[in-house]
């Protein structure tokens, strides 16, 4: 078992085969001022349940506390929704609830809508150690925000970044969605470059994907969106990713870019590498010792199960087979700049056939063999765009 710092701190030369030790702790805060048209996350736009929700969350936290006290979490991740959209008192209660872990962690992330970071909220966050803010900016212009169902105000990312950096010693990340024909690649890249120069630590950039059972899906079915919306968005995203790399952003995962290797999201990197994680709250997932759990999605049902019925809110359990683990390890680690050890692949495949496949992938410029520490298959930028197809080719060589 390697140490806590080595388990979670990014090192582009680290090619450990085993999953990292330690636990990441995810806390779902299912409240947001509105549900965006593309959103599939279980959230409530009403704050009427906040007090009961926090009481239920504390019950669930107590149930896992004994396990965590012997193995304190490496990271805390407050996701949403928008945790910072809670009223000040309730946000302070949430911070106090998990403050017992603050002295152990390497990183504490709060997702936030940009307009939620008022002066009182920033003041509450001032004493949070190793703070990382993940801001759901989504777009740089008002029309695109409205097309995504986001009715909140459009804020200048430069002014917002300056204000946060002035008040907090936090690492700041901004999330954006590449949309269709209204998306200006050159303008986005120019702004990304200026934000990097201004001290932005991290960017997450995604293509717009229309998920089932969303408002955006309904609009598409009714013919109220451009038919090739997702294709255009994917092409815009492709150009943006290549442009960010040219600017010097460190692409450590398919959609995630850091200003340098020390500013990656430690929580997500731990999970992607196969580390264990605990999830609290409605819709939260967790994976411990090869078993995956999912909590009930409804906020009201979660509260009833935990507080009234005094039961665990888990709605499904899945024990991963050795094959499941290997498939998951391959897919998630191919997403990363550290790649997958060739030895690990060879041990699970017919080595002669897989070597031919790997050589072909490398010859086509879709991957390289990194020999810095041990041989590892690392996808290039072009390879990351067709990750699923590459993983499928390798899986065909796996011994069942």
PDB file of C-alpha atoms in Angstrom, residues 75-366:
ATOM      1  CA  UNK A  75     -10.952  14.041  -0.436  1.00  0.00           C
ATOM      2  CA  UNK A  76     -14.379  15.565   0.126  1.00  0.00           C
ATOM      3  CA  UNK A  77     -16.555  16.475  -2.833  1.00  0.00           C
ATOM      4  CA  UNK A  78     -19.763  18.448  -2.260  1.00  0.00           C
ATOM      5  CA  UNK A  79     -21.715  18.000  -5.475  1.00  0.00           C
ATOM      6  CA  UNK A  80     -25.142  19.036  -6.610  1.00  0.00           C
ATOM      7  CA  UNK A  81     -27.197  20.730  -7.550  1.00  0.00           C
ATOM      8  CA  UNK A  82     -25.399  23.711  -6.205  1.00  0.00           C
ATOM      9  CA  UNK A  83     -24.299  23.302  -2.564  1.00  0.00           C
ATOM     10  CA  UNK A  84     -23.473  26.997  -2.271  1.00  0.00           C
ATOM     11  CA  UNK A  85     -27.080  27.835  -3.162  1.00  0.00           C
ATOM     12  CA  UNK A  86     -28.140  26.720   0.317  1.00  0.00           C
ATOM     13  CA  UNK A  87     -29.138  29.487   2.742  1.00  0.00           C
ATOM     14  CA  UNK A  88     -26.191  30.723   4.787  1.00  0.00           C
ATOM     15  CA  UNK A  89     -27.225  29.002   8.032  1.00  0.00           C
ATOM     16  CA  UNK A  90     -27.781  25.648   6.327  1.00  0.00           C
ATOM     17  CA  UNK A  91     -24.498  25.888   4.412  1.00  0.00           C
ATOM     18  CA  UNK A  92     -22.735  26.591   7.692  1.00  0.00           C
ATOM     19  CA  UNK A  93     -24.477  23.555   9.223  1.00  0.00           C
ATOM     20  CA  UNK A  94     -23.270  21.433   6.302  1.00  0.00           C
ATOM     21  CA  UNK A  95     -19.691  22.614   6.790  1.00  0.00           C
ATOM     22  CA  UNK A  96     -19.832  21.884  10.514  1.00  0.00           C
ATOM     23  CA  UNK A  97     -21.260  18.414   9.833  1.00  0.00           C
ATOM     24  CA  UNK A  98     -18.172  17.352   7.895  1.00  0.00           C
ATOM     25  CA  UNK A  99     -15.544  19.532   9.594  1.00  0.00           C
ATOM     26  CA  UNK A 100     -14.281  16.519  11.555  1.00  0.00           C
ATOM     27  CA  UNK A 101     -12.653  15.300   8.328  1.00  0.00           C
ATOM     28  CA  UNK A 102     -11.110  18.617   7.306  1.00  0.00           C
ATOM     29  CA  UNK A 103      -7.765  18.020   9.020  1.00  0.00           C
ATOM     30  CA  UNK A 104      -7.165  14.793   7.086  1.00  0.00           C
ATOM     31  CA  UNK A 105      -8.081  15.654   3.513  1.00  0.00           C
ATOM     32  CA  UNK A 106      -5.958  16.762   0.591  1.00  0.00           C
ATOM     33  CA  UNK A 107      -8.806  18.536  -1.208  1.00  0.00           C
ATOM     34  CA  UNK A 108     -12.352  19.788  -0.524  1.00  0.00           C
ATOM     35  CA  UNK A 109     -14.399  20.560  -3.643  1.00  0.00           C
ATOM     36  CA  UNK A 110     -17.624  22.563  -3.745  1.00  0.00           C
ATOM     37  CA  UNK A 111     -19.664  22.676  -6.913  1.00  0.00           C
ATOM     38  CA  UNK A 112     -21.378  26.018  -7.369  1.00  0.00           C
ATOM     39  CA  UNK A 113     -23.459  28.079  -9.713  1.00  0.00           C
ATOM     40  CA  UNK A 114     -21.484  31.268 -10.360  1.00  0.00           C
ATOM     41  CA  UNK A 115     -24.186  33.631  -9.066  1.00  0.00           C
ATOM     42  CA  UNK A 116     -24.379  31.715  -5.760  1.00  0.00           C
ATOM     43  CA  UNK A 117     -20.953  32.977  -4.671  1.00  0.00           C
ATOM     44  CA  UNK A 118     -22.172  36.067  -2.844  1.00  0.00           C
ATOM     45  CA  UNK A 119     -19.988  37.850  -0.328  1.00  0.00           C
ATOM     46  CA  UNK A 120     -21.615  36.088   2.676  1.00  0.00           C
ATOM     47  CA  UNK A 121     -21.104  32.684   1.023  1.00  0.00           C
ATOM     48  CA  UNK A 122     -17.467  33.470   0.224  1.00  0.00           C
ATOM     49  CA  UNK A 123     -16.979  34.480   3.843  1.00  0.00           C
ATOM     50  CA  UNK A 124     -18.352  31.128   5.012  1.00  0.00           C
ATOM     51  CA  UNK A 125     -15.896  29.314   2.748  1.00  0.00           C
ATOM     52  CA  UNK A 126     -12.848  31.280   3.882  1.00  0.00           C
ATOM     53  CA  UNK A 127     -11.816  28.793   6.569  1.00  0.00           C
ATOM     54  CA  UNK A 128     -12.295  25.638   4.467  1.00  0.00           C
ATOM     55  CA  UNK A 129      -8.842  24.086   3.977  1.00  0.00           C
ATOM     56  CA  UNK A 130      -7.583  22.868   0.587  1.00  0.00           C
ATOM     57  CA  UNK A 131     -10.676  24.411  -0.999  1.00  0.00           C
ATOM     58  CA  UNK A 132     -11.467  23.816  -4.646  1.00  0.00           C
ATOM     59  CA  UNK A 133     -14.421  25.575  -6.313  1.00  0.00           C
ATOM     60  CA  UNK A 134     -15.978  23.983  -9.394  1.00  0.00           C
ATOM     61  CA  UNK A 135     -18.120  26.608 -11.109  1.00  0.00           C
ATOM     62  CA  UNK A 136     -20.855  25.576 -13.515  1.00  0.00           C
ATOM     63  CA  UNK A 137     -20.431  28.452 -15.962  1.00  0.00           C
ATOM     64  CA  UNK A 138     -21.755  26.331 -18.900  1.00  0.00           C
ATOM     65  CA  UNK A 139     -21.612  29.136 -21.490  1.00  0.00           C
ATOM     66  CA  UNK A 140     -20.076  32.517 -22.310  1.00  0.00           C
ATOM     67  CA  UNK A 141     -23.160  34.151 -23.793  1.00  0.00           C
ATOM     68  CA  UNK A 142     -26.736  34.673 -22.651  1.00  0.00           C
ATOM     69  CA  UNK A 143     -28.445  33.090 -25.666  1.00  0.00           C
ATOM     70  CA  UNK A 144     -26.571  29.838 -25.186  1.00  0.00           C
ATOM     71  CA  UNK A 145     -27.405  29.824 -21.490  1.00  0.00           C
ATOM     72  CA  UNK A 146     -31.083  30.236 -22.301  1.00  0.00           C
ATOM     73  CA  UNK A 147     -30.888  27.434 -24.886  1.00  0.00           C
ATOM     74  CA  UNK A 148     -29.623  25.192 -22.074  1.00  0.00           C
ATOM     75  CA  UNK A 149     -32.498  26.218 -19.824  1.00  0.00           C
ATOM     76  CA  UNK A 150     -30.285  28.298 -17.558  1.00  0.00           C
ATOM     77  CA  UNK A 151     -32.194  31.432 -16.567  1.00  0.00           C
ATOM     78  CA  UNK A 152     -29.624  32.785 -14.130  1.00  0.00           C
ATOM     79  CA  UNK A 153     -27.548  35.874 -14.905  1.00  0.00           C
ATOM     80  CA  UNK A 154     -24.557  35.728 -17.222  1.00  0.00           C
ATOM     81  CA  UNK A 155     -21.469  36.663 -15.216  1.00  0.00           C
ATOM     82  CA  UNK A 156     -18.080  37.655 -16.574  1.00  0.00           C
ATOM     83  CA  UNK A 157     -15.711  34.734 -15.893  1.00  0.00           C
ATOM     84  CA  UNK A 158     -12.795  37.172 -15.542  1.00  0.00           C
ATOM     85  CA  UNK A 159     -14.522  39.341 -12.928  1.00  0.00           C
ATOM     86  CA  UNK A 160     -15.771  36.268 -11.064  1.00  0.00           C
ATOM     87  CA  UNK A 161     -12.296  34.711 -11.010  1.00  0.00           C
ATOM     88  CA  UNK A 162     -10.705  37.950  -9.794  1.00  0.00           C
ATOM     89  CA  UNK A 163     -13.281  38.310  -7.006  1.00  0.00           C
ATOM     90  CA  UNK A 164     -12.807  34.734  -5.796  1.00  0.00           C
ATOM     91  CA  UNK A 165      -9.013  34.935  -5.882  1.00  0.00           C
ATOM     92  CA  UNK A 166      -9.152  38.193  -3.929  1.00  0.00           C
ATOM     93  CA  UNK A 167     -11.254  36.634  -1.162  1.00  0.00           C
ATOM     94  CA  UNK A 168     -10.132  32.993  -1.061  1.00  0.00           C
ATOM     95  CA  UNK A 169      -6.961  30.988  -1.455  1.00  0.00           C
ATOM     96  CA  UNK A 170      -8.996  28.419  -3.368  1.00  0.00           C
ATOM     97  CA  UNK A 171      -8.244  26.487  -6.507  1.00  0.00           C
ATOM     98  CA  UNK A 172     -10.834  27.512  -9.107  1.00  0.00           C
ATOM     99  CA  UNK A 173     -12.266  25.363 -11.893  1.00  0.00           C
ATOM    100  CA  UNK A 174     -14.844  26.361 -14.502  1.00  0.00           C
ATOM    101  CA  UNK A 175     -17.144  23.991 -16.393  1.00  0.00           C
ATOM    102  CA  UNK A 176     -18.358  24.741 -19.929  1.00  0.00           C
ATOM    103  CA  UNK A 177     -20.561  22.960 -22.445  1.00  0.00           C
ATOM    104  CA  UNK A 178     -19.824  23.135 -26.169  1.00  0.00           C
ATOM    105  CA  UNK A 179     -23.145  23.615 -27.923  1.00  0.00           C
ATOM    106  CA  UNK A 180     -24.132  23.650 -31.611  1.00  0.00           C
ATOM    107  CA  UNK A 181     -23.906  26.240 -34.367  1.00  0.00           C
ATOM    108  CA  UNK A 182     -24.086  29.208 -31.976  1.00  0.00           C
ATOM    109  CA  UNK A 183     -20.805  28.144 -30.322  1.00  0.00           C
ATOM    110  CA  UNK A 184     -17.770  30.259 -31.257  1.00  0.00           C
ATOM    111  CA  UNK A 185     -14.639  28.088 -30.924  1.00  0.00           C
ATOM    112  CA  UNK A 186     -12.140  30.900 -31.488  1.00  0.00           C
ATOM    113  CA  UNK A 187     -13.823  33.182 -28.939  1.00  0.00           C
ATOM    114  CA  UNK A 188     -13.941  30.410 -26.360  1.00  0.00           C
ATOM    115  CA  UNK A 189     -10.256  29.596 -26.823  1.00  0.00           C
ATOM    116  CA  UNK A 190      -9.280  33.257 -26.551  1.00  0.00           C
ATOM    117  CA  UNK A 191     -11.172  33.567 -23.268  1.00  0.00           C
ATOM    118  CA  UNK A 192      -9.741  30.286 -21.957  1.00  0.00           C
ATOM    119  CA  UNK A 193      -6.233  31.525 -22.673  1.00  0.00           C
ATOM    120  CA  UNK A 194      -6.826  34.825 -20.908  1.00  0.00           C
ATOM    121  CA  UNK A 195      -8.354  33.034 -17.902  1.00  0.00           C
ATOM    122  CA  UNK A 196      -5.317  30.777 -17.660  1.00  0.00           C
ATOM    123  CA  UNK A 197      -3.080  33.815 -17.654  1.00  0.00           C
ATOM    124  CA  UNK A 198      -5.261  35.326 -14.949  1.00  0.00           C
ATOM    125  CA  UNK A 199      -4.859  32.337 -12.657  1.00  0.00           C
ATOM    126  CA  UNK A 200      -7.672  29.917 -13.513  1.00  0.00           C
ATOM    127  CA  UNK A 201      -6.514  26.517 -12.261  1.00  0.00           C
ATOM    128  CA  UNK A 202      -8.758  24.082 -14.093  1.00  0.00           C
ATOM    129  CA  UNK A 203     -11.209  23.732 -16.979  1.00  0.00           C
ATOM    130  CA  UNK A 204     -13.797  21.024 -17.624  1.00  0.00           C
ATOM    131  CA  UNK A 205     -15.194  21.120 -21.166  1.00  0.00           C
ATOM    132  CA  UNK A 206     -17.950  18.822 -22.413  1.00  0.00           C
ATOM    133  CA  UNK A 207     -19.888  18.373 -25.649  1.00  0.00           C
ATOM    134  CA  UNK A 208     -23.638  18.829 -25.315  1.00  0.00           C
ATOM    135  CA  UNK A 209     -25.267  15.406 -25.057  1.00  0.00           C
ATOM    136  CA  UNK A 210     -29.048  15.044 -25.105  1.00  0.00           C
ATOM    137  CA  UNK A 211     -29.975  12.566 -22.360  1.00  0.00           C
ATOM    138  CA  UNK A 212     -33.287  10.727 -22.162  1.00  0.00           C
ATOM    139  CA  UNK A 213     -36.008  12.124 -19.898  1.00  0.00           C
ATOM    140  CA  UNK A 214     -34.726  15.693 -20.035  1.00  0.00           C
ATOM    141  CA  UNK A 215     -36.398  18.855 -21.287  1.00  0.00           C
ATOM    142  CA  UNK A 216     -33.811  19.002 -24.061  1.00  0.00           C
ATOM    143  CA  UNK A 217     -34.781  15.491 -25.158  1.00  0.00           C
ATOM    144  CA  UNK A 218     -38.436  16.516 -25.289  1.00  0.00           C
ATOM    145  CA  UNK A 219     -37.556  19.592 -27.341  1.00  0.00           C
ATOM    146  CA  UNK A 220     -35.638  17.409 -29.794  1.00  0.00           C
ATOM    147  CA  UNK A 221     -38.571  14.997 -30.119  1.00  0.00           C
ATOM    148  CA  UNK A 222     -40.824  17.980 -30.869  1.00  0.00           C
ATOM    149  CA  UNK A 223     -38.447  19.268 -33.553  1.00  0.00           C
ATOM    150  CA  UNK A 224     -37.539  22.393 -31.558  1.00  0.00           C
ATOM    151  CA  UNK A 225     -33.777  21.887 -31.731  1.00  0.00           C
ATOM    152  CA  UNK A 226     -31.387  21.596 -34.670  1.00  0.00           C
ATOM    153  CA  UNK A 227     -31.332  17.940 -35.715  1.00  0.00           C
ATOM    154  CA  UNK A 228     -27.541  17.706 -35.847  1.00  0.00           C
ATOM    155  CA  UNK A 229     -27.089  19.521 -32.538  1.00  0.00           C
ATOM    156  CA  UNK A 230     -25.032  16.790 -30.887  1.00  0.00           C
ATOM    157  CA  UNK A 231     -22.835  16.264 -33.952  1.00  0.00           C
ATOM    158  CA  UNK A 232     -22.050  19.991 -34.166  1.00  0.00           C
ATOM    159  CA  UNK A 233     -21.390  20.110 -30.423  1.00  0.00           C
ATOM    160  CA  UNK A 234     -19.003  17.149 -30.667  1.00  0.00           C
ATOM    161  CA  UNK A 235     -17.053  18.824 -33.473  1.00  0.00           C
ATOM    162  CA  UNK A 236     -16.831  22.082 -31.499  1.00  0.00           C
ATOM    163  CA  UNK A 237     -15.630  20.148 -28.459  1.00  0.00           C
ATOM    164  CA  UNK A 238     -13.003  18.356 -30.564  1.00  0.00           C
ATOM    165  CA  UNK A 239     -11.604  21.686 -31.779  1.00  0.00           C
ATOM    166  CA  UNK A 240     -11.695  23.196 -28.291  1.00  0.00           C
ATOM    167  CA  UNK A 241      -9.792  20.282 -26.733  1.00  0.00           C
ATOM    168  CA  UNK A 242      -7.055  20.485 -29.354  1.00  0.00           C
ATOM    169  CA  UNK A 243      -6.874  24.252 -28.959  1.00  0.00           C
ATOM    170  CA  UNK A 244      -6.556  24.079 -25.169  1.00  0.00           C
ATOM    171  CA  UNK A 245      -3.626  21.687 -25.448  1.00  0.00           C
ATOM    172  CA  UNK A 246      -1.909  24.052 -27.878  1.00  0.00           C
ATOM    173  CA  UNK A 247      -2.338  26.847 -25.334  1.00  0.00           C
ATOM    174  CA  UNK A 248      -0.512  24.808 -22.702  1.00  0.00           C
ATOM    175  CA  UNK A 249      -3.411  23.406 -20.713  1.00  0.00           C
ATOM    176  CA  UNK A 250      -2.574  19.968 -19.271  1.00  0.00           C
ATOM    177  CA  UNK A 251      -5.137  17.464 -20.538  1.00  0.00           C
ATOM    178  CA  UNK A 252      -5.070  14.819 -17.829  1.00  0.00           C
ATOM    179  CA  UNK A 253      -8.471  13.290 -18.677  1.00  0.00           C
ATOM    180  CA  UNK A 254     -10.734  13.274 -21.712  1.00  0.00           C
ATOM    181  CA  UNK A 255     -12.666  16.417 -20.741  1.00  0.00           C
ATOM    182  CA  UNK A 256     -10.522  17.861 -17.972  1.00  0.00           C
ATOM    183  CA  UNK A 257      -7.632  20.306 -18.228  1.00  0.00           C
ATOM    184  CA  UNK A 258      -5.401  21.736 -15.511  1.00  0.00           C
ATOM    185  CA  UNK A 259      -3.086  24.717 -15.593  1.00  0.00           C
ATOM    186  CA  UNK A 260      -0.337  22.315 -14.495  1.00  0.00           C
ATOM    187  CA  UNK A 261      -0.173  18.745 -13.083  1.00  0.00           C
ATOM    188  CA  UNK A 262      -0.502  19.996  -9.490  1.00  0.00           C
ATOM    189  CA  UNK A 263      -3.969  21.451 -10.123  1.00  0.00           C
ATOM    190  CA  UNK A 264      -5.963  18.407 -11.205  1.00  0.00           C
ATOM    191  CA  UNK A 265      -9.137  17.372  -9.377  1.00  0.00           C
ATOM    192  CA  UNK A 266      -7.753  14.886  -6.847  1.00  0.00           C
ATOM    193  CA  UNK A 267     -11.146  13.404  -5.983  1.00  0.00           C
ATOM    194  CA  UNK A 268     -12.072  12.563  -9.552  1.00  0.00           C
ATOM    195  CA  UNK A 269      -8.573  11.333 -10.378  1.00  0.00           C
ATOM    196  CA  UNK A 270      -8.737   8.954  -7.394  1.00  0.00           C
ATOM    197  CA  UNK A 271     -12.086   7.582  -8.591  1.00  0.00           C
ATOM    198  CA  UNK A 272     -10.995   7.285 -12.234  1.00  0.00           C
ATOM    199  CA  UNK A 273      -7.927   5.307 -11.222  1.00  0.00           C
ATOM    200  CA  UNK A 274     -10.191   2.795  -9.476  1.00  0.00           C
ATOM    201  CA  UNK A 275     -10.006   4.020  -5.889  1.00  0.00           C
ATOM    202  CA  UNK A 276     -12.797   3.345  -3.397  1.00  0.00           C
ATOM    203  CA  UNK A 277     -15.298   6.088  -2.657  1.00  0.00           C
ATOM    204  CA  UNK A 278     -18.280   6.616  -0.351  1.00  0.00           C
ATOM    205  CA  UNK A 279     -21.344   8.535  -1.532  1.00  0.00           C
ATOM    206  CA  UNK A 280     -23.894  10.165   0.761  1.00  0.00           C
ATOM    207  CA  UNK A 281     -27.251  11.683  -0.173  1.00  0.00           C
ATOM    208  CA  UNK A 282     -29.990  10.958  -2.728  1.00  0.00           C
ATOM    209  CA  UNK A 283     -28.714   9.466  -5.980  1.00  0.00           C
ATOM    210  CA  UNK A 284     -25.173   9.126  -4.624  1.00  0.00           C
ATOM    211  CA  UNK A 285     -23.035   6.174  -5.700  1.00  0.00           C
ATOM    212  CA  UNK A 286     -20.263   4.429  -3.853  1.00  0.00           C
ATOM    213  CA  UNK A 287     -17.813   1.613  -4.461  1.00  0.00           C
ATOM    214  CA  UNK A 288     -16.127  -0.218  -1.621  1.00  0.00           C
ATOM    215  CA  UNK A 289     -14.081  -3.415  -1.903  1.00  0.00           C
ATOM    216  CA  UNK A 290     -15.491  -4.339  -5.299  1.00  0.00           C
ATOM    217  CA  UNK A 291     -19.135  -3.689  -4.424  1.00  0.00           C
ATOM    218  CA  UNK A 292     -21.039  -0.793  -5.987  1.00  0.00           C
ATOM    219  CA  UNK A 293     -24.026   0.835  -4.255  1.00  0.00           C
ATOM    220  CA  UNK A 294     -26.569   3.448  -5.343  1.00  0.00           C
ATOM    221  CA  UNK A 295     -28.857   5.468  -3.091  1.00  0.00           C
ATOM    222  CA  UNK A 296     -32.502   6.178  -3.840  1.00  0.00           C
ATOM    223  CA  UNK A 297     -32.783   9.236  -6.115  1.00  0.00           C
ATOM    224  CA  UNK A 298     -35.842  11.045  -4.709  1.00  0.00           C
ATOM    225  CA  UNK A 299     -35.002  13.670  -2.057  1.00  0.00           C
ATOM    226  CA  UNK A 300     -38.298  13.085  -0.246  1.00  0.00           C
ATOM    227  CA  UNK A 301     -37.916   9.303  -0.359  1.00  0.00           C
ATOM    228  CA  UNK A 302     -34.340   9.576   0.882  1.00  0.00           C
ATOM    229  CA  UNK A 303     -35.479  11.629   3.880  1.00  0.00           C
ATOM    230  CA  UNK A 304     -38.296   9.197   4.681  1.00  0.00           C
ATOM    231  CA  UNK A 305     -36.083   6.102   4.466  1.00  0.00           C
ATOM    232  CA  UNK A 306     -33.265   7.523   6.577  1.00  0.00           C
ATOM    233  CA  UNK A 307     -35.188   9.515   9.195  1.00  0.00           C
ATOM    234  CA  UNK A 308     -38.559   7.790   9.523  1.00  0.00           C
ATOM    235  CA  UNK A 309     -37.904   4.191   8.504  1.00  0.00           C
ATOM    236  CA  UNK A 310     -34.374   4.250   9.973  1.00  0.00           C
ATOM    237  CA  UNK A 311     -33.002   2.229   7.076  1.00  0.00           C
ATOM    238  CA  UNK A 312     -30.107   2.539   4.683  1.00  0.00           C
ATOM    239  CA  UNK A 313     -31.105   4.511   1.562  1.00  0.00           C
ATOM    240  CA  UNK A 314     -29.385   2.042  -0.783  1.00  0.00           C
ATOM    241  CA  UNK A 315     -31.668   1.072  -3.668  1.00  0.00           C
ATOM    242  CA  UNK A 316     -29.287  -1.182  -5.627  1.00  0.00           C
ATOM    243  CA  UNK A 317     -26.150  -3.230  -4.994  1.00  0.00           C
ATOM    244  CA  UNK A 318     -23.786  -4.764  -7.537  1.00  0.00           C
ATOM    245  CA  UNK A 319     -20.815  -7.002  -6.765  1.00  0.00           C
ATOM    246  CA  UNK A 320     -18.182  -6.584  -9.461  1.00  0.00           C
ATOM    247  CA  UNK A 321     -16.724  -9.751 -10.961  1.00  0.00           C
ATOM    248  CA  UNK A 322     -13.050  -9.932 -11.871  1.00  0.00           C
ATOM    249  CA  UNK A 323     -14.101  -9.335 -15.490  1.00  0.00           C
ATOM    250  CA  UNK A 324     -16.189  -6.281 -14.470  1.00  0.00           C
ATOM    251  CA  UNK A 325     -13.235  -4.863 -12.594  1.00  0.00           C
ATOM    252  CA  UNK A 326     -10.860  -5.351 -15.511  1.00  0.00           C
ATOM    253  CA  UNK A 327     -13.228  -3.745 -18.026  1.00  0.00           C
ATOM    254  CA  UNK A 328     -13.813  -0.775 -15.742  1.00  0.00           C
ATOM    255  CA  UNK A 329     -10.088  -0.398 -15.022  1.00  0.00           C
ATOM    256  CA  UNK A 330      -9.287  -0.428 -18.742  1.00  0.00           C
ATOM    257  CA  UNK A 331     -11.890   2.162 -19.694  1.00  0.00           C
ATOM    258  CA  UNK A 332     -11.276   4.583 -16.835  1.00  0.00           C
ATOM    259  CA  UNK A 333      -7.480   4.450 -17.013  1.00  0.00           C
ATOM    260  CA  UNK A 334      -7.424   4.886 -20.786  1.00  0.00           C
ATOM    261  CA  UNK A 335      -9.166   8.203 -20.087  1.00  0.00           C
ATOM    262  CA  UNK A 336      -6.147   9.407 -18.131  1.00  0.00           C
ATOM    263  CA  UNK A 337      -2.757  10.802 -19.072  1.00  0.00           C
ATOM    264  CA  UNK A 338      -1.125   7.988 -17.066  1.00  0.00           C
ATOM    265  CA  UNK A 339      -2.662   5.329 -19.323  1.00  0.00           C
ATOM    266  CA  UNK A 340      -2.737   1.558 -18.757  1.00  0.00           C
ATOM    267  CA  UNK A 341       0.373  -0.563 -18.087  1.00  0.00           C
ATOM    268  CA  UNK A 342       1.103  -2.819 -21.052  1.00  0.00           C
ATOM    269  CA  UNK A 343       2.021  -5.622 -18.640  1.00  0.00           C
ATOM    270  CA  UNK A 344      -1.445  -5.388 -17.065  1.00  0.00           C
ATOM    271  CA  UNK A 345      -3.035  -5.709 -20.521  1.00  0.00           C
ATOM    272  CA  UNK A 346      -0.765  -8.604 -21.512  1.00  0.00           C
ATOM    273  CA  UNK A 347      -1.614 -10.578 -18.361  1.00  0.00           C
ATOM    274  CA  UNK A 348      -5.291 -10.536 -19.336  1.00  0.00           C
ATOM    275  CA  UNK A 349      -4.998 -11.171 -23.059  1.00  0.00           C
ATOM    276  CA  UNK A 350      -3.560 -13.428 -25.676  1.00  0.00           C
ATOM    277  CA  UNK A 351      -0.259 -11.594 -25.707  1.00  0.00           C
ATOM    278  CA  UNK A 352       0.586 -12.195 -29.382  1.00  0.00           C
ATOM    279  CA  UNK A 353      -2.710 -10.859 -30.692  1.00  0.00           C
ATOM    280  CA  UNK A 354      -2.844  -7.907 -28.310  1.00  0.00           C
ATOM    281  CA  UNK A 355       0.677  -6.831 -29.252  1.00  0.00           C
ATOM    282  CA  UNK A 356      -0.435  -6.612 -32.881  1.00  0.00           C
ATOM    283  CA  UNK A 357      -3.430  -4.513 -31.830  1.00  0.00           C
ATOM    284  CA  UNK A 358      -1.340  -2.193 -29.638  1.00  0.00           C
ATOM    285  CA  UNK A 359       1.279  -1.752 -32.345  1.00  0.00           C
ATOM    286  CA  UNK A 360      -1.460  -0.831 -34.824  1.00  0.00           C
ATOM    287  CA  UNK A 361      -2.994   1.704 -32.425  1.00  0.00           C
ATOM    288  CA  UNK A 362       0.409   3.301 -31.877  1.00  0.00           C
ATOM    289  CA  UNK A 363       1.288   3.256 -35.592  1.00  0.00           C
ATOM    290  CA  UNK A 364      -1.914   5.166 -36.397  1.00  0.00           C
ATOM    291  CA  UNK A 365      -0.986   7.908 -33.928  1.00  0.00           C
ATOM    292  CA  UNK A 366      -3.822   7.078 -31.536  1.00  0.00           C
TER     293      UNK A 366
END
